[in-house]
Coordinates of C-alpha atoms in Angstrom, one line a residue:
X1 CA -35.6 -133.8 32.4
X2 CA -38.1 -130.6 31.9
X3 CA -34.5 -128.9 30.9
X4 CA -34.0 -131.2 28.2
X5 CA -37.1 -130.7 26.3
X6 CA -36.8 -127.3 26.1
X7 CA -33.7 -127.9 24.6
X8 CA -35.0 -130.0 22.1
X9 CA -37.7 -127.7 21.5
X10 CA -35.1 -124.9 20.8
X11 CA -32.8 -127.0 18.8
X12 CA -35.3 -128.3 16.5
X13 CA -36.7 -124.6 16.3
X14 CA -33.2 -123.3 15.2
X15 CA -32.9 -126.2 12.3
X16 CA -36.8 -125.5 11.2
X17 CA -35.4 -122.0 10.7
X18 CA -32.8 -123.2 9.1
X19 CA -34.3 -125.0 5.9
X20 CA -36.5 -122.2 5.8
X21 CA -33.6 -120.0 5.5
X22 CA -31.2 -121.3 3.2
X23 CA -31.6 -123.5 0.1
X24 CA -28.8 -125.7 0.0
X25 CA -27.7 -126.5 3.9
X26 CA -26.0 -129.6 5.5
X27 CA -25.1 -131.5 8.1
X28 CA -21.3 -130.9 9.4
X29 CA -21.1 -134.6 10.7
X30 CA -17.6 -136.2 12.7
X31 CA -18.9 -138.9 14.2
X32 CA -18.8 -137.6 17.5
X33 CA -21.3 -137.2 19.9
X34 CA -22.2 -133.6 19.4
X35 CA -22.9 -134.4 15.8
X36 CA -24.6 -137.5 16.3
X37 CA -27.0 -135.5 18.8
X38 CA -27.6 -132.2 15.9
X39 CA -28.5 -135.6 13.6
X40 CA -31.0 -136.9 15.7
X41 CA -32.5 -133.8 16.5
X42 CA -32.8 -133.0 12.6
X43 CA -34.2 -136.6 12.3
X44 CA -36.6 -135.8 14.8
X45 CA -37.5 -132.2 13.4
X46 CA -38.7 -133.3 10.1
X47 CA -40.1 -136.8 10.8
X48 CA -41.6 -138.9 8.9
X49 CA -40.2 -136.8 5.9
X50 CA -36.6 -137.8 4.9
X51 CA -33.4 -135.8 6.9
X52 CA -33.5 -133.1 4.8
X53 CA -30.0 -132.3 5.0
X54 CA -26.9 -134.1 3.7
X55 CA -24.3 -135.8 6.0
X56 CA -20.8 -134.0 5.0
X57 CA -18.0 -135.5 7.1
X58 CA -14.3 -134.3 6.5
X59 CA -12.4 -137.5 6.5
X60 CA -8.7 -136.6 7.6
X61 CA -7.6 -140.6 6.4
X62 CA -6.5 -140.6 10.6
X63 CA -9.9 -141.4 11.8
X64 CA -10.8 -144.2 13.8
X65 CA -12.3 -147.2 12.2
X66 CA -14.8 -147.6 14.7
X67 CA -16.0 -143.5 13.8
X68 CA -16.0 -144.9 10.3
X69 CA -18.1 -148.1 10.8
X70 CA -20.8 -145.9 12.7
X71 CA -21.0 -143.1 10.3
X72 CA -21.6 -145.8 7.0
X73 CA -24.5 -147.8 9.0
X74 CA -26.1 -144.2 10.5
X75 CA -26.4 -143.2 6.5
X76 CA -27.9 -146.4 6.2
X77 CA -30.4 -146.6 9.0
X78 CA -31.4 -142.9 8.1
X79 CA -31.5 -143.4 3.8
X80 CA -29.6 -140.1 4.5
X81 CA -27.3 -138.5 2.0
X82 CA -23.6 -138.6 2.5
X83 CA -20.6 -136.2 1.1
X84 CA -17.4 -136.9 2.0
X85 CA -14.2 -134.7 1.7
X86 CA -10.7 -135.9 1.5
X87 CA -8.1 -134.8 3.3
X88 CA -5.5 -137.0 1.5
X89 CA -7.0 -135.5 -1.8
X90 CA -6.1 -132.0 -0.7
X91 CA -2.8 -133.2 -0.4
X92 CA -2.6 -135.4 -3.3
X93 CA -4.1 -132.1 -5.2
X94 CA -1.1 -129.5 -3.6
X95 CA -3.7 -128.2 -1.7
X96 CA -2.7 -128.3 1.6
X97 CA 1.2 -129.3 2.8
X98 CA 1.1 -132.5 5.3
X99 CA 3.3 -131.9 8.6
X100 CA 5.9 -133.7 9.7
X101 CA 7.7 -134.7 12.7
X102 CA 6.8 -136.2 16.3
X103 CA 3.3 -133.5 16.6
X104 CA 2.1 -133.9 12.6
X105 CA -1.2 -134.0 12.6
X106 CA -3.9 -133.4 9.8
X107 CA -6.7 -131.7 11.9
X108 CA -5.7 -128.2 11.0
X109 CA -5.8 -129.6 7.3
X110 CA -9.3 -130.4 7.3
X111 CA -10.0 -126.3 7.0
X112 CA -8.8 -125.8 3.6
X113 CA -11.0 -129.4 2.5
X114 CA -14.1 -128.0 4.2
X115 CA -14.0 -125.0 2.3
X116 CA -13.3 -126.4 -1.2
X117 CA -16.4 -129.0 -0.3
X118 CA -18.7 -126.0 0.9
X119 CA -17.7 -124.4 -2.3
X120 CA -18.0 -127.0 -5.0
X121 CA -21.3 -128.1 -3.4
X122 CA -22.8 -124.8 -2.8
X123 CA -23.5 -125.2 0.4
X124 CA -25.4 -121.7 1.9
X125 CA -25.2 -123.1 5.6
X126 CA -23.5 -125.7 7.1
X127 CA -25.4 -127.3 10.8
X128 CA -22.1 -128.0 12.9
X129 CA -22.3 -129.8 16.7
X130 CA -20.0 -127.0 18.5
X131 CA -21.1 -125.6 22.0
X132 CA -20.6 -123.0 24.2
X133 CA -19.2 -124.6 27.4
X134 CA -16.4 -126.0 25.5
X135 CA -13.7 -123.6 24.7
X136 CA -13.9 -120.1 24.8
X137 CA -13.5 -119.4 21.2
X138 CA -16.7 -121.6 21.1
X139 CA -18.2 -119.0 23.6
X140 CA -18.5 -115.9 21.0
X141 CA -19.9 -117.9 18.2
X142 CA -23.8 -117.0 17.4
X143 CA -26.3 -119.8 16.6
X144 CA -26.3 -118.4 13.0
X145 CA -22.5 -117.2 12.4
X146 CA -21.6 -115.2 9.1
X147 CA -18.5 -116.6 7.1
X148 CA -17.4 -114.2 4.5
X149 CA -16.6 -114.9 0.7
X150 CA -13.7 -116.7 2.1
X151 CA -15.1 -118.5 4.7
X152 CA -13.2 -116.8 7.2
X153 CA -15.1 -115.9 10.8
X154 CA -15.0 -112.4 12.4
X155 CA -16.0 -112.5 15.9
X156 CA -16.4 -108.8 16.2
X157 CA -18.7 -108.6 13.2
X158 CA -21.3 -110.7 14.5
X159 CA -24.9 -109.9 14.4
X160 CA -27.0 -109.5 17.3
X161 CA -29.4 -112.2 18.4
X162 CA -32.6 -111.2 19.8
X163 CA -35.5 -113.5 21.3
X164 CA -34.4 -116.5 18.9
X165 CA -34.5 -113.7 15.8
X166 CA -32.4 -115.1 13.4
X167 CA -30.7 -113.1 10.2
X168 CA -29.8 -115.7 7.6
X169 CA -29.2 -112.9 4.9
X170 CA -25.9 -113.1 3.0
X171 CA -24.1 -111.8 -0.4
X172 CA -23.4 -114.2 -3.0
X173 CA -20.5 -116.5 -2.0
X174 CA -21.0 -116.2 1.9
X175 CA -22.5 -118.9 3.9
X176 CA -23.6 -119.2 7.6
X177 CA -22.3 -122.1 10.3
X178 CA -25.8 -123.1 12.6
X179 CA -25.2 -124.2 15.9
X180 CA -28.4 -125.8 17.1
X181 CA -26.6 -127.3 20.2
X182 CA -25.1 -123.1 21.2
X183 CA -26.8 -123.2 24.5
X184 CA -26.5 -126.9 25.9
X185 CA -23.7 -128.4 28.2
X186 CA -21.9 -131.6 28.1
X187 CA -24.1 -133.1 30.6
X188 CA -26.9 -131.8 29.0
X189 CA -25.7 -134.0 25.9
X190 CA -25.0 -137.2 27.6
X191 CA -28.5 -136.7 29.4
X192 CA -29.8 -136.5 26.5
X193 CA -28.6 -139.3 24.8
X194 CA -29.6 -141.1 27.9
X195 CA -33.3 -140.5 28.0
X196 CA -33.1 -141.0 23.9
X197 CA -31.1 -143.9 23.6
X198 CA -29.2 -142.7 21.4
X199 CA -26.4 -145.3 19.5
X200 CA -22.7 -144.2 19.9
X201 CA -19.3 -145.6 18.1
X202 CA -18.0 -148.0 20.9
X203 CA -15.3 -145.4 21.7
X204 CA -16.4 -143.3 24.0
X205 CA -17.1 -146.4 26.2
X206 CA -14.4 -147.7 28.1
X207 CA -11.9 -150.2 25.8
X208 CA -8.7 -151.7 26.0
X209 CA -6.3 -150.0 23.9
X210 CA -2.4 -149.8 22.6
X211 CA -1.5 -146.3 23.6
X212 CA 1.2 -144.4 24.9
X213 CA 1.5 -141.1 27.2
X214 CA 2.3 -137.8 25.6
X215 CA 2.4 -134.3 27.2
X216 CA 0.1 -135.1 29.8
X217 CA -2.3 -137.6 27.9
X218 CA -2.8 -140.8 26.7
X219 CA -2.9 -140.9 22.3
X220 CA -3.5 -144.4 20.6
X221 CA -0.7 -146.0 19.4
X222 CA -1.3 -146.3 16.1
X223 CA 0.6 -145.8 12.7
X224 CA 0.1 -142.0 11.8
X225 CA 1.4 -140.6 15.0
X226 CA 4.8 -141.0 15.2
X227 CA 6.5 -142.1 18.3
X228 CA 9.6 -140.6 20.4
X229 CA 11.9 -143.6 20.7
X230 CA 11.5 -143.5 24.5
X231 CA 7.5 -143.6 24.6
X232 CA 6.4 -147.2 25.8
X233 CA 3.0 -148.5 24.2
X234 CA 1.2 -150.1 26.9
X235 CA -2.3 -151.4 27.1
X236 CA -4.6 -148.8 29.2
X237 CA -8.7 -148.9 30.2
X238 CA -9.4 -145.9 28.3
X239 CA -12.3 -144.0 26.2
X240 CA -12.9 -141.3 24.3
X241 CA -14.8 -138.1 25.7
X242 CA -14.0 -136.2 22.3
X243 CA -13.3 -137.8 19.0
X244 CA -11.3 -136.4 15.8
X245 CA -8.2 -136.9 14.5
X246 CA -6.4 -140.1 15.7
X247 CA -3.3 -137.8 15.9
X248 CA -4.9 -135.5 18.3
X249 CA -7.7 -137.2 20.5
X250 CA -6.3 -137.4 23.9
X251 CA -7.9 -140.6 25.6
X252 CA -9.3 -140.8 29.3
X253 CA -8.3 -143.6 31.6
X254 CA -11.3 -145.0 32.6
X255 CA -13.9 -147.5 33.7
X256 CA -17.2 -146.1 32.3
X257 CA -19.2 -149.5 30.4
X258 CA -22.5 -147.5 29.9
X259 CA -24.3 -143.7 29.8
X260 CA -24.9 -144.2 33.8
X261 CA -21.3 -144.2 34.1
X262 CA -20.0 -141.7 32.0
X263 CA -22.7 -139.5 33.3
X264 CA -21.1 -140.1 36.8
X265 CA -17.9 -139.6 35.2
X266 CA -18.5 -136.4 34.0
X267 CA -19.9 -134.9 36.7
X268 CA -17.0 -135.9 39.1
X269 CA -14.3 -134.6 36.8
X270 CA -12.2 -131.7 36.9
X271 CA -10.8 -131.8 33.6
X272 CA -12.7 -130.4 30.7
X273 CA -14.4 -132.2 27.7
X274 CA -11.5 -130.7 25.3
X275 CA -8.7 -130.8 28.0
X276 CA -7.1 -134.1 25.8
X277 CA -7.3 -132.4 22.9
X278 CA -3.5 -131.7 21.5
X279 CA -4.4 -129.6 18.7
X280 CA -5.8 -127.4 21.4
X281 CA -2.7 -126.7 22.8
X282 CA -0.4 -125.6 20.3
X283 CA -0.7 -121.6 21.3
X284 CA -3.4 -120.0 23.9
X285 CA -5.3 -119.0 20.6
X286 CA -5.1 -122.4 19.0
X287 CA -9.4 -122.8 18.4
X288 CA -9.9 -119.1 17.3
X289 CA -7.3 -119.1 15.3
X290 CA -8.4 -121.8 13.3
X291 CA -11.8 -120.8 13.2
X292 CA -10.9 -117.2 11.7
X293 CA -9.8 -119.4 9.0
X294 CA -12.6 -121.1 8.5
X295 CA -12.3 -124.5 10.6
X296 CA -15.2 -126.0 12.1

């Protein structure tokens, strides 16, 4: 486990820098693993003082109940602070457009409410739970990564990172993304929540669950994705390895019950962590695409 502390060791280093950095910076939290991981290291970083950071989760109105549940008693366990941006108010608002049809989902939606929430908070740097290892797009991010007046990401106008030297400076109306997690793998994360015992939402252990099979994955089969008349909702042993939008988390047939097994899991597969994402696989350039524009 020598690997894993100097992770942590790095990790909390990058969100030390961070408050000392930026005035007003937050937590980018989904509910998913990565997140809950960049929590607990923050938790850790600044302990016994209170997380100095705010919770801000993008609620797309399609999340899970059980990611729900878990983020309300983690605010509660930590007395931490928590902002919550709504999807469904961006639409209400003419914001954003909701999509229709069979593949309507609201993930790429959640951009345009991140933004407005960065902006009418003043946030100067948001912490987010992305690594390298998990799409390539992911790959050419820096630990601190610039966001223009817009918000909009550049990845050819990135600055250099030398020996953990980090350049927080910005003009009025940019803000960075911090991504204290850059360097680690997914094993690296579920070891690590091993050896911390870390709490999860009891999705990303094995369940029974109403789903149906899509495009080469299992979704849920539940009211906001909308079903061809000829796919079958069956009960399936599944679990989560990712978790977002209900519309686009793929689920993985499975029989992992604790951290052991999905540790085992992982390290047998052949598929990666994002391979059930859909919103993934609407054009080769789906991630970087979205990130240009400001998403997560």
């Amino acid at each position: 486990m020598t690997h894993l502390n100097e992770l942590e060791a790095e990790s909390i280093y990058i969100l030390r820098e961070t408050a000392a950095q930026f005035q007003r910076p937050a937590i980018l939290f989904s509910g998913g693993k990565d997140s809950i991981v960049v929590t607990h290291l923050a938790y850790k970083a600044f302990y016994p003082a209170k997380l100095p950071f705010p919770l801000v989760h993008i609620d797309t109105g399609h999340n899970f109940k059980e990611t729900i549940e878990y983020r309300d008693n983690l605010v509660k366990r930590l007395g931490a602070d928590l902002i919550v941006g709504s999807v469904q108010e961006s639409i209400d608002k003419g914001r954003v457009k909701e999509e229709t049809g069979y593949n309507a989902s609201r993930n790429a939606l959640q951009t345009t409410t991140l933004l407005d929430t960065i902006e009418s908070n003043k946030f100067d740097a948001c912490i987010g739970g992305a690594r390298r290892d998990e799409e390539k797009a992911r790959a050419k991010e820096r630990i601190f990564s610039h966001r223009d007046e817009f918000g909009q990401w550049n990845p050819k106008n990135q600055r250099p990172e030398l020996w953990n030297i980090f350049n927080g400076k910005k003009n009025q109306g940019e803000h960075f993304r911090i991504f204290p997690i850059s360097n680690w793998t997914e094993m690296d994360v579920w070891q690590y929540i091993y050896k911390e015992k870390i709490e999860l939402p009891s999705l990303y252990y094995t369940h029974t669950r109403k789903c149906f099979y899509r495009d080469g994955q299992w979704l849920a089969a539940e009211p906001c994705i909308k079903r061809r008349p000829e796919e079958e909702v069956v009960e399936k042993q599944v679990r989560c390895r990712t978790i977002g939008d209900i519309t686009c988390t793929g689920l993985t047939l499975s029989a992992a019950h604790t951290i052991e097994d999905i540790i085992a899991e992982t390290a047998a597969t052949r598929v990666t962590e994002r391979g059930g994402r859909a919103d993934d696989k609407r054009s080769e350039t789906a991630m970087e695409d979205r990130k240009i524009n400001g998403y997560f």
